mmCIF file of N, CA, C and O in Angstrom:
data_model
loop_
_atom_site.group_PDB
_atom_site.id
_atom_site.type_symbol
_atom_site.label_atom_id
_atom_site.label_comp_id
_atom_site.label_asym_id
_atom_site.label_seq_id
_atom_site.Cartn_x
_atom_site.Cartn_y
_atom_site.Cartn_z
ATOM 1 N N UNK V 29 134.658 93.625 24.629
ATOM 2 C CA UNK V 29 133.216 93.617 24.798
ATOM 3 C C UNK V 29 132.583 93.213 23.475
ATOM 4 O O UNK V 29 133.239 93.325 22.439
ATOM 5 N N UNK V 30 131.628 92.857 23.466
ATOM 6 C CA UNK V 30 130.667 92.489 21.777
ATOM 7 C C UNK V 30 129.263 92.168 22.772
ATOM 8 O O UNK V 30 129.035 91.737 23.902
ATOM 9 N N UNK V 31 128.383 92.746 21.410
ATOM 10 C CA UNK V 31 127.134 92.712 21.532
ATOM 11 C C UNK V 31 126.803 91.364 22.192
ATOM 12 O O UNK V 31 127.534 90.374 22.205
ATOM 13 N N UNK V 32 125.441 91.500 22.803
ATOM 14 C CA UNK V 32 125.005 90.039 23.290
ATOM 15 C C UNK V 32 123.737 89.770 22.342
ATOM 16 O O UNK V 32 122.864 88.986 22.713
ATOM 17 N N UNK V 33 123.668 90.321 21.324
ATOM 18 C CA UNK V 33 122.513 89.979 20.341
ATOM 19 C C UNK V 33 123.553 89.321 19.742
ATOM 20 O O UNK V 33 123.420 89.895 18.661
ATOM 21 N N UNK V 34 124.559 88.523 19.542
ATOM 22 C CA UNK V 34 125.524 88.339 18.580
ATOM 23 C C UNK V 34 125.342 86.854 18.493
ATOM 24 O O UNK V 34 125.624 86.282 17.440
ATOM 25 N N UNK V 35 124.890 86.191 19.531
ATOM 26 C CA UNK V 35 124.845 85.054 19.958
ATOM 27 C C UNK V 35 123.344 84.923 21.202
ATOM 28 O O UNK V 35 122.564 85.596 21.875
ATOM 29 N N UNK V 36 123.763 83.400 20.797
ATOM 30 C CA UNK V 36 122.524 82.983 21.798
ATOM 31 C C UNK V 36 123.079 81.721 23.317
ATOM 32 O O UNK V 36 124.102 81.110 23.624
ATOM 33 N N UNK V 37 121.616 81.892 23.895
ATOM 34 C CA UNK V 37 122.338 80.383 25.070
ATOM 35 C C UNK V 37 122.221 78.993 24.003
ATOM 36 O O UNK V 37 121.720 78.800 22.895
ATOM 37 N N UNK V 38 123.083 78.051 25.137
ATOM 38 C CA UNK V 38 122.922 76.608 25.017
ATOM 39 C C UNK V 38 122.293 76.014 26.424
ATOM 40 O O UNK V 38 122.045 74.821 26.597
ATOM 41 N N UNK V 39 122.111 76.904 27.255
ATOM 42 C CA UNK V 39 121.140 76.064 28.073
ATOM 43 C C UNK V 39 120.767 77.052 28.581
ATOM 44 O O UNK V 39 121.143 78.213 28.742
ATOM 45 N N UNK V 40 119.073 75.743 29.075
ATOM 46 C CA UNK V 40 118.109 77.253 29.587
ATOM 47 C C UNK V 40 116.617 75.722 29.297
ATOM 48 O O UNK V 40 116.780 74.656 28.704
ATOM 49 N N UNK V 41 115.478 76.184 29.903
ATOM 50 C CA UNK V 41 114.595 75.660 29.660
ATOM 51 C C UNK V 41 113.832 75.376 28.716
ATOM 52 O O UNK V 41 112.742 74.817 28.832
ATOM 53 N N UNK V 42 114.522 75.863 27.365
ATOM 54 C CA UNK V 42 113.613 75.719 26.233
ATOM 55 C C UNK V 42 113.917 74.393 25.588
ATOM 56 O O UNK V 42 115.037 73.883 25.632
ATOM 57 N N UNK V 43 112.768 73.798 24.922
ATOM 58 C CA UNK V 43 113.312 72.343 23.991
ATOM 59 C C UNK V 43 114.231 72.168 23.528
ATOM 60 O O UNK V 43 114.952 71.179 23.666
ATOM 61 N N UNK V 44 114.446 73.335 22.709
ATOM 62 C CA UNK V 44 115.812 73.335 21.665
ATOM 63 C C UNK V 44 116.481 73.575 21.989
ATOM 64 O O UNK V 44 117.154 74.092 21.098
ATOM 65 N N UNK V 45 117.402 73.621 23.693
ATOM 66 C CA UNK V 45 118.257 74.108 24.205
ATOM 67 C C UNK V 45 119.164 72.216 24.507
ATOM 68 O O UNK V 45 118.665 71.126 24.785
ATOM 69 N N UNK V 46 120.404 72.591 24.303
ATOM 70 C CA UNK V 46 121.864 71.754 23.565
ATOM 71 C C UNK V 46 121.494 71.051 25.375
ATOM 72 O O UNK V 46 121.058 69.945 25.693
ATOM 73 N N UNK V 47 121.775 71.887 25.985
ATOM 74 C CA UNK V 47 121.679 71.567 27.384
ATOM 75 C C UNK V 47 120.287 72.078 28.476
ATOM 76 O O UNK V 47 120.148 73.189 28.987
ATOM 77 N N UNK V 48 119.621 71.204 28.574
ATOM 78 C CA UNK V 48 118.084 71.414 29.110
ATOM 79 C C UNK V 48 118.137 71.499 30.888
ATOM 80 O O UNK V 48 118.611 70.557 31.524
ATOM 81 N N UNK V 49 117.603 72.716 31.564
ATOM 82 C CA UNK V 49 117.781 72.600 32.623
ATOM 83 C C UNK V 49 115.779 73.010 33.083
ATOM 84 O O UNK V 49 115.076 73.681 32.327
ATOM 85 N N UNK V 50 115.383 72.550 34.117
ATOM 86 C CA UNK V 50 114.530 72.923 35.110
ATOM 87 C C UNK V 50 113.876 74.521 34.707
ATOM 88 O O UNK V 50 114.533 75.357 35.328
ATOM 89 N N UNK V 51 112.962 75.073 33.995
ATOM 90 C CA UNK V 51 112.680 76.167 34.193
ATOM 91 C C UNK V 51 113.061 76.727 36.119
ATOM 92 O O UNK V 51 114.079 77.304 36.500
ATOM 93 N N UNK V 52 112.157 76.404 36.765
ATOM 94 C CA UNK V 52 112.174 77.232 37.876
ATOM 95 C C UNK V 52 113.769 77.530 38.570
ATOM 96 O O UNK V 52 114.259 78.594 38.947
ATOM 97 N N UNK V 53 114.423 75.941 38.566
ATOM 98 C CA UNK V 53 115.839 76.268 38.949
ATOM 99 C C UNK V 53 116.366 77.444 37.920
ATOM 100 O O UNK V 53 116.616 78.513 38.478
ATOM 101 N N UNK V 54 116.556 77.398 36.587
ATOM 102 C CA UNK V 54 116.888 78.306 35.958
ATOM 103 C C UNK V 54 116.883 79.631 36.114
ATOM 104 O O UNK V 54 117.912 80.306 36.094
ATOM 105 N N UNK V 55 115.335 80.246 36.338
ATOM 106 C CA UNK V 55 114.464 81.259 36.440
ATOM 107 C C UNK V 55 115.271 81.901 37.633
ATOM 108 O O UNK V 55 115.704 83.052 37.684
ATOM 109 N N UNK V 56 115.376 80.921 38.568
ATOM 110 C CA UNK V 56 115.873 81.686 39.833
ATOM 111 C C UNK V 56 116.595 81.966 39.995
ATOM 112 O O UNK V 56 116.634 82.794 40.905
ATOM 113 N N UNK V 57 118.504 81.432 39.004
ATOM 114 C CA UNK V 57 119.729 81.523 39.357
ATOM 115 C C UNK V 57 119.644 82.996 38.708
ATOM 116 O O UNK V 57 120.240 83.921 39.259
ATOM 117 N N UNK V 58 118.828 83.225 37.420
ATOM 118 C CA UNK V 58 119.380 83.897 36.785
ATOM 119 C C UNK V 58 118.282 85.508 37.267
ATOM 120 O O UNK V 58 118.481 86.553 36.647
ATOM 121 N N UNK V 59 117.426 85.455 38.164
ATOM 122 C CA UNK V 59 116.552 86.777 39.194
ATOM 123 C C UNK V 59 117.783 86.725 40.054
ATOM 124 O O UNK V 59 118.036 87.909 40.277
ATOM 125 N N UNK V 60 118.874 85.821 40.784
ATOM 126 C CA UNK V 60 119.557 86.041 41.730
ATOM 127 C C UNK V 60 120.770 87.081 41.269
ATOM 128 O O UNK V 60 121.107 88.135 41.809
ATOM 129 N N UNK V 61 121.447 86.267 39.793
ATOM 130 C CA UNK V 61 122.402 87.002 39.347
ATOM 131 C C UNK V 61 122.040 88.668 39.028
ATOM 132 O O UNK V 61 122.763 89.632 39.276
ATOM 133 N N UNK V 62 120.753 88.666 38.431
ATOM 134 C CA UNK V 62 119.888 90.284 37.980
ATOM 135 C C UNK V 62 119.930 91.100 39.374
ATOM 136 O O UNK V 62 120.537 92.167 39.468
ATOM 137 N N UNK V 63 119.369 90.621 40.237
ATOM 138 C CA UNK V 63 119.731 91.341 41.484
ATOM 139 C C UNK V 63 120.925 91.618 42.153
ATOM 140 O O UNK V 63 120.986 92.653 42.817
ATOM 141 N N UNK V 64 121.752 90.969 42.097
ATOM 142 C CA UNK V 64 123.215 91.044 42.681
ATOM 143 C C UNK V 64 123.824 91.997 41.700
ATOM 144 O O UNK V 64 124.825 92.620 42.055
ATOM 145 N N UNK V 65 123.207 92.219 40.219
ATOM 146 C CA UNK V 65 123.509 93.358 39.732
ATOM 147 C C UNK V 65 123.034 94.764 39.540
ATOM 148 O O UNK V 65 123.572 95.692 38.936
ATOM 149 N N UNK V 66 122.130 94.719 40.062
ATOM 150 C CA UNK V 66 121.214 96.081 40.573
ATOM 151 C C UNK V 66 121.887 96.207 42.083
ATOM 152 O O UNK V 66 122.343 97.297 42.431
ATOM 153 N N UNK V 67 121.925 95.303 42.785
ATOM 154 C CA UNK V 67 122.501 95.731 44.061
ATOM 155 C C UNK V 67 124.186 96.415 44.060
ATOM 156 O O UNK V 67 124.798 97.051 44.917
ATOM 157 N N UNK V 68 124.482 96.042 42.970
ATOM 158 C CA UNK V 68 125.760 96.808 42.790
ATOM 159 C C UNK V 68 126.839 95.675 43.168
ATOM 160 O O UNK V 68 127.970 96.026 43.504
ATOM 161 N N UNK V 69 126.502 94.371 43.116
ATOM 162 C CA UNK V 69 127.614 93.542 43.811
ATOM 163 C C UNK V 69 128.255 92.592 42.916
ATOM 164 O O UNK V 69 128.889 91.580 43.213
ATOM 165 N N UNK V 70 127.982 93.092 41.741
ATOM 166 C CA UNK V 70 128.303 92.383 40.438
ATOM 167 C C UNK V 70 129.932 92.161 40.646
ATOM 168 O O UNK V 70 130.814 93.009 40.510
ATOM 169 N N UNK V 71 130.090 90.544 41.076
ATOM 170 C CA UNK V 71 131.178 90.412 40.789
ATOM 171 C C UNK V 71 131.039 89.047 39.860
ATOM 172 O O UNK V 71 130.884 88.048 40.563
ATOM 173 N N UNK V 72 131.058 88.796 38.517
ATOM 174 C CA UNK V 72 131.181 88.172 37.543
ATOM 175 C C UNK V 72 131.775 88.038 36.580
ATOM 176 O O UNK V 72 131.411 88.875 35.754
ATOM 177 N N UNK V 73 132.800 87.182 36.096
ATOM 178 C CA UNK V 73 133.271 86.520 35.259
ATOM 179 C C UNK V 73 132.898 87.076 33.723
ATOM 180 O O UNK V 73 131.683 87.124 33.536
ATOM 181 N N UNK V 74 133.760 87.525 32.537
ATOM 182 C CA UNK V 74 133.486 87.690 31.145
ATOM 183 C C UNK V 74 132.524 86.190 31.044
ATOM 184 O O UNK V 74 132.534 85.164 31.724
ATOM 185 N N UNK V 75 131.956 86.497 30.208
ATOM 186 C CA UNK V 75 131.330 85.585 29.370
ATOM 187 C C UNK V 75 132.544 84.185 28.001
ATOM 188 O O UNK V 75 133.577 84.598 27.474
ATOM 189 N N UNK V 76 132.283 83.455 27.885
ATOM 190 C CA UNK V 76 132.810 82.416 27.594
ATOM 191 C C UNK V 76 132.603 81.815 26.226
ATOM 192 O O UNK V 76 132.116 80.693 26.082
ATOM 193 N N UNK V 77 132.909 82.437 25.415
ATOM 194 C CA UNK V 77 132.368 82.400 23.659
ATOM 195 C C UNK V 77 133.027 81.858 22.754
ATOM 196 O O UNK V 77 133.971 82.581 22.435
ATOM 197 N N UNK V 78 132.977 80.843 22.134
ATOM 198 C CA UNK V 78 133.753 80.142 20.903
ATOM 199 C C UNK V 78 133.142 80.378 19.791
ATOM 200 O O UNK V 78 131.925 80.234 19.684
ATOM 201 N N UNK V 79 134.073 80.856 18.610
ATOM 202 C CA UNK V 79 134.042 81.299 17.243
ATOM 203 C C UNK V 79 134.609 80.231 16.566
ATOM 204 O O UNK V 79 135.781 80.020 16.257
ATOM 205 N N UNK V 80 133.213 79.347 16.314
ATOM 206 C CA UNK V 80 133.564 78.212 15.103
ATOM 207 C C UNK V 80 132.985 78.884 13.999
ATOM 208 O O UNK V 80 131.867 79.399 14.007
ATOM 209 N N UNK V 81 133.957 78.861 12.836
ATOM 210 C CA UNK V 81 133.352 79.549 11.461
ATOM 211 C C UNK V 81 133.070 80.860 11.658
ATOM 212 O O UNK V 81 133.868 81.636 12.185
ATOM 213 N N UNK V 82 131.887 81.190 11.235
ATOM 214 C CA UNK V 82 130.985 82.482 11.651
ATOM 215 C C UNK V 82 129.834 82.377 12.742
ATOM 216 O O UNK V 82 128.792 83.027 12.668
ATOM 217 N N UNK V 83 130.108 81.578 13.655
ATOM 218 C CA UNK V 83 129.225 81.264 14.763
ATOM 219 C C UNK V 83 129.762 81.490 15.835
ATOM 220 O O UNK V 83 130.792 80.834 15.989
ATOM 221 N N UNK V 84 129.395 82.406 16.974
ATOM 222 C CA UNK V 84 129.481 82.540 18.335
ATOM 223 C C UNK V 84 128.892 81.680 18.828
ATOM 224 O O UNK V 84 127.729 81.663 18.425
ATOM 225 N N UNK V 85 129.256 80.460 19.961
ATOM 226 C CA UNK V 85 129.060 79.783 20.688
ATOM 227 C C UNK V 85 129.040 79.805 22.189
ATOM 228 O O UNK V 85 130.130 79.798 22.760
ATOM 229 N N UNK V 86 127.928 79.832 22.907
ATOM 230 C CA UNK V 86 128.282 80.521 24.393
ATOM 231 C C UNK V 86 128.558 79.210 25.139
ATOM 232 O O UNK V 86 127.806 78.246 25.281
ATOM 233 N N UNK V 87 129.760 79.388 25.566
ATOM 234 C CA UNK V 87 130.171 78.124 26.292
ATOM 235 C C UNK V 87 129.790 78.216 27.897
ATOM 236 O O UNK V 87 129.382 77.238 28.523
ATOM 237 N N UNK V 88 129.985 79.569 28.496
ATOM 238 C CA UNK V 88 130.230 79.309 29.642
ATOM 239 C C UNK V 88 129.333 80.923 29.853
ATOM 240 O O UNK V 88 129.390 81.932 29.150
ATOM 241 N N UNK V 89 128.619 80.675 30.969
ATOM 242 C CA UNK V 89 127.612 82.050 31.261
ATOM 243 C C UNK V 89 126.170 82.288 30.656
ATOM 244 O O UNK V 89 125.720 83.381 30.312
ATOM 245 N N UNK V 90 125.570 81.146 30.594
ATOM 246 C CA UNK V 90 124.396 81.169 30.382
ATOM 247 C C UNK V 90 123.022 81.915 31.020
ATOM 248 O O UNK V 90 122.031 82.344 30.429
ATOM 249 N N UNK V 91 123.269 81.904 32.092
ATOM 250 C CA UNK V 91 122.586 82.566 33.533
ATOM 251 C C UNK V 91 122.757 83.605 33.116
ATOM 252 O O UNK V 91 121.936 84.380 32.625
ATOM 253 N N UNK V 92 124.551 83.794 33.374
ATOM 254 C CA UNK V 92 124.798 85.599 33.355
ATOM 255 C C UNK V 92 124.074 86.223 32.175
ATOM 256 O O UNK V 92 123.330 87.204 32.171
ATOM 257 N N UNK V 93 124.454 85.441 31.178
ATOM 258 C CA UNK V 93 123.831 86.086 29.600
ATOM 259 C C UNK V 93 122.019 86.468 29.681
ATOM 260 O O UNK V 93 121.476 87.443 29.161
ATOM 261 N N UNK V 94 121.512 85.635 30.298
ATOM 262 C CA UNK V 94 120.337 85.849 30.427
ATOM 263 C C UNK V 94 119.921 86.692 31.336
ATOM 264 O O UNK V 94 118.837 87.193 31.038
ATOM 265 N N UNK V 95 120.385 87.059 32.376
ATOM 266 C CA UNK V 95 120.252 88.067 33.717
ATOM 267 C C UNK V 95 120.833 89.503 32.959
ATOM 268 O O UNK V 95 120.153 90.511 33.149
ATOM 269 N N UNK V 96 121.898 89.611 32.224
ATOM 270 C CA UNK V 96 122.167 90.823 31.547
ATOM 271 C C UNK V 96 121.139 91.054 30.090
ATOM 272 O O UNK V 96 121.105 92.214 29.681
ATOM 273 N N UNK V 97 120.632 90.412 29.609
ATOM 274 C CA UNK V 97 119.937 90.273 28.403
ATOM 275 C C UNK V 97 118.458 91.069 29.266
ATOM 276 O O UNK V 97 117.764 91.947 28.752
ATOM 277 N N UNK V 98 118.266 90.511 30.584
ATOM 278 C CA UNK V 98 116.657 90.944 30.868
ATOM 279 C C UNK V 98 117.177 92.331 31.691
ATOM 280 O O UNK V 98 116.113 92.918 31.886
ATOM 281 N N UNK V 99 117.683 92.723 31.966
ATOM 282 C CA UNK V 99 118.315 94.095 32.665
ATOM 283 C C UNK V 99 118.571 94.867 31.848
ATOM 284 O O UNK V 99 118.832 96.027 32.167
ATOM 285 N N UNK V 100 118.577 94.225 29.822
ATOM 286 C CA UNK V 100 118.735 95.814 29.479
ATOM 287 C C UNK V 100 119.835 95.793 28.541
ATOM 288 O O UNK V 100 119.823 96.155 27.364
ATOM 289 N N UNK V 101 121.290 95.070 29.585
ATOM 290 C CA UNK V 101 122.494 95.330 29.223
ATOM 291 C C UNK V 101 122.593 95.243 27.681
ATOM 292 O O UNK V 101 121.877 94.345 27.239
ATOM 293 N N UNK V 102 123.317 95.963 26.693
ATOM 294 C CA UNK V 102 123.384 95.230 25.516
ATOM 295 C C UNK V 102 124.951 94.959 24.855
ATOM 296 O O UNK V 102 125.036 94.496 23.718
ATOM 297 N N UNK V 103 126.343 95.323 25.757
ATOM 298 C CA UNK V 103 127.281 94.819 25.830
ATOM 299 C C UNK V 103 127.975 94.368 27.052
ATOM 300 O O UNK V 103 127.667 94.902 28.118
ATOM 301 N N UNK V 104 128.865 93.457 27.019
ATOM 302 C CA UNK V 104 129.257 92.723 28.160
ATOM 303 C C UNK V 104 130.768 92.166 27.522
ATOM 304 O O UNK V 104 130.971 91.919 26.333
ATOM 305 N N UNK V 105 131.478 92.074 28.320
ATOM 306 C CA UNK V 105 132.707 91.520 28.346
ATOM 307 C C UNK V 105 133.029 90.082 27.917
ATOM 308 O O UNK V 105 132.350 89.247 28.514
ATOM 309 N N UNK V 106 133.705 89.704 27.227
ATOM 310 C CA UNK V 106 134.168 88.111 26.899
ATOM 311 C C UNK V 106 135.327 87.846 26.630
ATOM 312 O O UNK V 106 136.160 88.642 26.196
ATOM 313 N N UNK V 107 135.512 86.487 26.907
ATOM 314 C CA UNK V 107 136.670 86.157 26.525
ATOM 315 C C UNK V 107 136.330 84.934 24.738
ATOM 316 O O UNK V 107 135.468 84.077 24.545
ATOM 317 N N UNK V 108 137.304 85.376 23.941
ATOM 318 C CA UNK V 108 136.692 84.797 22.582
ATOM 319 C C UNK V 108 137.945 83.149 22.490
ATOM 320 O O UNK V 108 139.060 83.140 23.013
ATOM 321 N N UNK V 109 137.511 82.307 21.937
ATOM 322 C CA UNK V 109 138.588 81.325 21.964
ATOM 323 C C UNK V 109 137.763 81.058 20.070
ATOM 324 O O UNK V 109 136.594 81.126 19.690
ATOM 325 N N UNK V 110 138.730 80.836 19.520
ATOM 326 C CA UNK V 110 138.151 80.121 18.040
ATOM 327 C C UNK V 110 138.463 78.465 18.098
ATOM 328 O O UNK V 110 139.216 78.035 18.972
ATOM 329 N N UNK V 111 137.791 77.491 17.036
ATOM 330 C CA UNK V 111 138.327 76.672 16.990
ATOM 331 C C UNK V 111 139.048 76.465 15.341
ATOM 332 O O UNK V 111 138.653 76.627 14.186
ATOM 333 N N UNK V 112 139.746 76.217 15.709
ATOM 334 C CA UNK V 112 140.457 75.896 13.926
ATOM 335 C C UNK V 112 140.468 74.303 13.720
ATOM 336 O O UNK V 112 140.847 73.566 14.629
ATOM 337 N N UNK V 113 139.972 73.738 12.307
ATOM 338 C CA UNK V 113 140.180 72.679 12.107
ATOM 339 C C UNK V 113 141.550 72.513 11.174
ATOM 340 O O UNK V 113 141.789 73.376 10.330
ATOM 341 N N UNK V 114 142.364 71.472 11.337
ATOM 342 C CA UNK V 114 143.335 71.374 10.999
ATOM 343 C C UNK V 114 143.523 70.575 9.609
ATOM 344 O O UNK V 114 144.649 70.414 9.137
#
């Protein structure tokens, strides 16, 4: 598990986001995922994080990160991969 203040998204509706999606599509995947976790039906995947240097990188779970971020959560499960340069 590790904090989710530790890191941030790469996609999401904001300008400065690596990967730019649709506010409303966004908005909605990630009220669907928030509810499916209040409903108790949370079946989801660790989160997806690469450690280049001293940087957490969220590769994979952007939605989720954001649906647990507005619910409160402040740890969550991941899987960590580093990259090493050779």
């Amino acid at each position: 598990m590790l904090e989710l203040n530790r890191f941030e998204r790469c996609c999401g509706p904001e300008e400065e986001m690596k990967f730019k999606v649709p506010e409303k599509q966004f908005n909605k995947h990630v009220n669907e995922i928030a509810l499916s976790f209040n409903k108790g039906d949370w079946d989801m995947p660790p989160l997806i994080i690469n450690m280049n240097g001293n940087n957490f990188v969220l590769n994979d779970g952007n939605h989720r990160f954001e649906a647990l971020k507005k619910l409160g959560v402040k740890k969550y499960w991941i899987i960590l991969w580093e990259t090493i340069s050779l």
